[in-house]
Amino acid sequence: MSDVIVIGAGVVGAACAYYAARAGLDVTVVDRGPVAGGTTGAGEGNVLVSDKEPGPELELAVLSSGLWRSLAEHVGGFEHEPKGSLVVAETAEVLDRLAGLAAEQGVEHTVVAAADLRDHEPHLADGLAGGVRYPQDAQVQPMLAAARLLRHGADSYGRGALSLRTGVTVTGFTRDGDRVTGVRTTRGDILGDAVVNAAGTWAGEVAALAGLHLPVLPRRGFILVTEPLARPLIRHKVYTAAYVTNVASDNAGLETSAVVEGTPAGTVLIGASRERVGFDRTTSLPVLSRLAAQAVALFPALREVRAIRSYCGFRPYCPDHLPVIGQDPRAPGLWHACGHEGAGIGLAPATGHLIAQALTGARTDLDLRPFRPDRFPAKESA
């Protein structure tokens, strides 16, 4: 019997397992697929404070940014790049809005005048009005991050403190009255004092197995990957102000905005698109063409660079754009760590850290009430 069962071996589940093991709890992680086989494996690896509105999610992002830096030092092996972001504006009006948001956020930033943009990014297009640089922003390799957290948690905090079981599908929950006491799986029951639902885009389906309404929906996004470049072209994560607007949007239709960054391998990652189309993985050439055009408009030198592949993933979207973190009062013993949309990689350490604090009865570093699982209206019956 485990102290904690974590459903999901993506980066959020891995962080929950790591911090729980570090807190002295015995943890079993189960996933129907491989480590990072879902949304984590289709992410860019964003660790951002720059795109968050002031409020609970920004507080979570600031906490997580510091935890990623600590993990890079003490765990390592996941390509943590503290390269910062440069958010650019096409007009003076948009630059004023960006500067105003940065001031409200209260995080470290620098407003960059148009004449100084190329000091930060020499290959940017002409005609931009300026930008805001956020030095706290970073990037990690998400699949490596999930794998390293699980491995380090298993190796460093007592023999058998963290075990991983892949190819195991959760089919239901065991209960003692209203209390959840474990999971039913295709490989038999696994009992535990607590169960953490970190199933990403499928977290709503997992919650439904317990008879609970949790409105986590898939929001599809595509990423283009270029051929490796002989010399780095882009120094920061660079994106336009439209990206901030799209992150906060409730629109179910297609939205795209230019997001461009390099990787240690020399490739350039180009995003970002958002649309709610269920779990449809069909490659959309019109979306990829739009992403390519937006990237070339921002960095004209990319016109001569070949795109070698694309991939898509599904962000776990909640209607109020906040993740779900904490114990579910409707089913004591069941905890949730999900619904982070496109910020799950960046917010994973803070989520795991807070879950572990709450599981052990410690005072949490942040107030979990804004993330409570029962904040959504009950689903109406048909």
mmCIF file of C-alpha atoms in Angstrom, residues 135-291:
data_model
loop_
_atom_site.group_PDB
_atom_site.id
_atom_site.type_symbol
_atom_site.label_atom_id
_atom_site.label_comp_id
_atom_site.label_asym_id
_atom_site.label_seq_id
_atom_site.Cartn_x
_atom_site.Cartn_y
_atom_site.Cartn_z
ATOM 1 C CA PRO A 135 14.724 37.696 -17.691
ATOM 2 C CA GLN A 136 12.936 35.173 -15.416
ATOM 3 C CA ASP A 137 11.452 33.228 -18.307
ATOM 4 C CA ALA A 138 13.125 29.956 -19.216
ATOM 5 C CA GLN A 139 12.763 26.775 -21.211
ATOM 6 C CA VAL A 140 13.198 23.115 -20.316
ATOM 7 C CA GLN A 141 13.075 19.914 -22.347
ATOM 8 C CA PRO A 142 9.747 18.590 -21.002
ATOM 9 C CA MET A 143 10.161 14.879 -21.673
ATOM 10 C CA LEU A 144 13.591 14.856 -20.062
ATOM 11 C CA ALA A 145 12.206 16.879 -17.153
ATOM 12 C CA ALA A 146 9.450 14.364 -16.415
ATOM 13 C CA ALA A 147 11.825 11.425 -16.704
ATOM 14 C CA ARG A 148 14.508 13.047 -14.538
ATOM 15 C CA LEU A 149 12.059 13.978 -11.777
ATOM 16 C CA LEU A 150 10.759 10.417 -11.617
ATOM 17 C CA ARG A 151 14.244 8.900 -11.707
ATOM 18 C CA HIS A 152 15.671 11.276 -9.118
ATOM 19 C CA GLY A 153 12.667 10.769 -6.858
ATOM 20 C CA ALA A 154 13.098 7.003 -7.077
ATOM 21 C CA ASP A 155 16.869 7.082 -6.516
ATOM 22 C CA SER A 156 17.246 9.751 -3.857
ATOM 23 C CA TYR A 157 14.555 9.452 -1.195
ATOM 24 C CA GLY A 158 14.654 5.981 0.277
ATOM 25 C CA ARG A 159 14.440 2.574 -1.297
ATOM 26 C CA GLY A 160 11.047 2.010 -2.858
ATOM 27 C CA ALA A 161 9.828 5.531 -2.057
ATOM 28 C CA LEU A 162 8.765 6.075 -5.668
ATOM 29 C CA SER A 163 7.714 3.362 -8.088
ATOM 30 C CA LEU A 164 6.480 3.709 -11.659
ATOM 31 C CA ARG A 165 3.970 1.440 -13.403
ATOM 32 C CA THR A 166 3.381 2.174 -17.086
ATOM 33 C CA GLY A 167 0.885 0.398 -19.305
ATOM 34 C CA VAL A 168 -1.632 0.496 -16.456
ATOM 35 C CA THR A 169 -5.049 2.043 -17.145
ATOM 36 C CA VAL A 170 -7.148 3.346 -14.267
ATOM 37 C CA THR A 171 -10.730 2.098 -14.609
ATOM 38 C CA GLY A 172 -12.229 3.302 -11.328
ATOM 39 C CA PHE A 173 -11.638 3.948 -7.651
ATOM 40 C CA THR A 174 -11.830 1.885 -4.499
ATOM 41 C CA ARG A 175 -13.748 3.485 -1.647
ATOM 42 C CA ASP A 176 -14.524 3.256 2.020
ATOM 43 C CA GLY A 177 -17.821 5.091 2.191
ATOM 44 C CA ASP A 178 -17.286 8.422 0.432
ATOM 45 C CA ARG A 179 -13.528 8.279 0.868
ATOM 46 C CA VAL A 180 -11.294 7.255 -2.048
ATOM 47 C CA THR A 181 -8.859 4.574 -0.909
ATOM 48 C CA GLY A 182 -7.137 3.615 -4.150
ATOM 49 C CA VAL A 183 -7.574 2.918 -7.847
ATOM 50 C CA ARG A 184 -8.945 0.037 -9.855
ATOM 51 C CA THR A 185 -6.797 -0.712 -12.884
ATOM 52 C CA THR A 186 -6.383 -3.160 -15.738
ATOM 53 C CA ARG A 187 -3.641 -4.757 -13.610
ATOM 54 C CA GLY A 188 -5.667 -4.987 -10.392
ATOM 55 C CA ASP A 189 -6.431 -2.693 -7.481
ATOM 56 C CA ILE A 190 -3.771 -0.416 -5.996
ATOM 57 C CA LEU A 191 -4.526 0.928 -2.532
ATOM 58 C CA GLY A 192 -3.281 4.209 -1.105
ATOM 59 C CA ASP A 193 -4.035 6.836 1.479
ATOM 60 C CA ALA A 194 -4.401 9.469 -1.247
ATOM 61 C CA VAL A 195 -4.860 9.500 -5.032
ATOM 62 C CA VAL A 196 -3.647 12.433 -7.170
ATOM 63 C CA ASN A 197 -5.356 12.957 -10.520
ATOM 64 C CA ALA A 198 -2.588 14.343 -12.738
ATOM 65 C CA ALA A 199 -3.989 12.939 -15.966
ATOM 66 C CA GLY A 200 -3.619 16.140 -17.982
ATOM 67 C CA THR A 201 -6.142 16.542 -20.767
ATOM 68 C CA TRP A 202 -7.868 13.355 -19.632
ATOM 69 C CA ALA A 203 -8.238 14.513 -16.001
ATOM 70 C CA GLY A 204 -11.931 15.221 -16.496
ATOM 71 C CA GLU A 205 -12.484 11.633 -17.608
ATOM 72 C CA VAL A 206 -10.582 10.352 -14.572
ATOM 73 C CA ALA A 207 -12.684 12.547 -12.272
ATOM 74 C CA ALA A 208 -15.835 11.195 -13.931
ATOM 75 C CA LEU A 209 -14.797 7.690 -12.826
ATOM 76 C CA ALA A 210 -15.363 8.998 -9.291
ATOM 77 C CA GLY A 211 -18.693 10.527 -10.287
ATOM 78 C CA LEU A 212 -17.288 14.075 -10.292
ATOM 79 C CA HIS A 213 -17.656 16.940 -12.771
ATOM 80 C CA LEU A 214 -14.311 18.512 -13.655
ATOM 81 C CA PRO A 215 -14.498 20.536 -16.914
ATOM 82 C CA VAL A 216 -11.044 19.897 -18.374
ATOM 83 C CA LEU A 217 -11.207 20.138 -22.171
ATOM 84 C CA PRO A 218 -8.581 19.600 -24.897
ATOM 85 C CA ARG A 219 -7.299 22.692 -26.717
ATOM 86 C CA ARG A 220 -5.180 21.652 -29.693
ATOM 87 C CA GLY A 221 -1.940 23.328 -30.652
ATOM 88 C CA PHE A 222 0.623 22.785 -33.418
ATOM 89 C CA ILE A 223 4.368 23.378 -33.381
ATOM 90 C CA LEU A 224 6.657 23.605 -36.398
ATOM 91 C CA VAL A 225 10.269 22.454 -36.087
ATOM 92 C CA THR A 226 13.000 23.690 -38.424
ATOM 93 C CA GLU A 227 16.174 22.024 -39.573
ATOM 94 C CA PRO A 228 19.117 22.533 -37.181
ATOM 95 C CA LEU A 229 20.903 25.822 -37.788
ATOM 96 C CA ALA A 230 24.683 26.064 -37.970
ATOM 97 C CA ARG A 231 24.640 29.181 -35.768
ATOM 98 C CA PRO A 232 21.992 30.323 -33.279
ATOM 99 C CA LEU A 233 19.552 32.784 -34.818
ATOM 100 C CA ILE A 234 17.320 33.585 -31.834
ATOM 101 C CA ARG A 235 18.558 34.331 -28.329
ATOM 102 C CA HIS A 236 15.317 34.468 -26.321
ATOM 103 C CA LYS A 237 11.814 33.125 -26.488
ATOM 104 C CA VAL A 238 10.305 35.809 -28.713
ATOM 105 C CA TYR A 239 6.594 36.310 -29.105
ATOM 106 C CA THR A 240 4.075 38.963 -30.040
ATOM 107 C CA ALA A 241 1.527 40.613 -27.773
ATOM 108 C CA ALA A 242 -1.218 38.574 -29.448
ATOM 109 C CA TYR A 243 0.075 35.489 -27.644
ATOM 110 C CA VAL A 244 -0.864 36.978 -24.255
ATOM 111 C CA THR A 245 -4.366 37.708 -25.555
ATOM 112 C CA ASN A 246 -4.780 34.208 -26.997
ATOM 113 C CA VAL A 247 -3.691 32.521 -23.763
ATOM 114 C CA ALA A 248 -6.499 34.313 -21.902
ATOM 115 C CA SER A 249 -9.110 33.827 -24.639
ATOM 116 C CA ASP A 250 -12.284 31.737 -24.314
ATOM 117 C CA ASN A 251 -12.672 31.449 -28.083
ATOM 118 C CA ALA A 252 -13.183 27.865 -29.246
ATOM 119 C CA GLY A 253 -12.111 28.717 -32.793
ATOM 120 C CA LEU A 254 -8.625 28.907 -34.258
ATOM 121 C CA GLU A 255 -6.238 31.508 -32.862
ATOM 122 C CA THR A 256 -2.583 31.850 -33.795
ATOM 123 C CA SER A 257 0.226 34.122 -32.653
ATOM 124 C CA ALA A 258 3.939 34.190 -33.380
ATOM 125 C CA VAL A 259 6.109 32.395 -30.805
ATOM 126 C CA VAL A 260 9.670 31.631 -31.911
ATOM 127 C CA GLU A 261 12.669 30.214 -30.049
ATOM 128 C CA GLY A 262 15.797 28.168 -30.555
ATOM 129 C CA THR A 263 16.808 24.941 -28.831
ATOM 130 C CA PRO A 264 20.184 23.520 -27.744
ATOM 131 C CA ALA A 265 19.980 21.131 -30.716
ATOM 132 C CA GLY A 266 19.982 24.071 -33.127
ATOM 133 C CA THR A 267 16.389 23.706 -34.289
ATOM 134 C CA VAL A 268 13.851 26.519 -34.071
ATOM 135 C CA LEU A 269 10.420 25.893 -32.571
ATOM 136 C CA ILE A 270 7.539 27.883 -34.071
ATOM 137 C CA GLY A 271 4.088 28.239 -32.540
ATOM 138 C CA ALA A 272 1.513 28.883 -31.339
ATOM 139 C CA SER A 273 -1.985 27.841 -32.310
ATOM 140 C CA ARG A 274 -5.050 27.193 -30.178
ATOM 141 C CA GLU A 275 -8.394 25.633 -31.075
ATOM 142 C CA ARG A 276 -10.935 23.373 -29.423
ATOM 143 C CA VAL A 277 -11.549 20.483 -31.823
ATOM 144 C CA GLY A 278 -11.702 17.598 -29.365
ATOM 145 C CA PHE A 279 -8.896 15.062 -29.721
ATOM 146 C CA ASP A 280 -8.572 15.435 -33.501
ATOM 147 C CA ARG A 281 -4.882 14.962 -34.401
ATOM 148 C CA THR A 282 -5.321 15.663 -38.111
ATOM 149 C CA THR A 283 -2.478 17.833 -39.374
ATOM 150 C CA SER A 284 -3.803 21.184 -40.601
ATOM 151 C CA LEU A 285 -1.668 22.601 -43.401
ATOM 152 C CA PRO A 286 -3.465 25.988 -43.281
ATOM 153 C CA VAL A 287 -2.558 26.328 -39.579
ATOM 154 C CA LEU A 288 1.061 25.348 -40.212
ATOM 155 C CA SER A 289 1.265 27.808 -43.119
ATOM 156 C CA ARG A 290 -0.064 30.581 -40.908
ATOM 157 C CA LEU A 291 2.468 29.779 -38.174
#
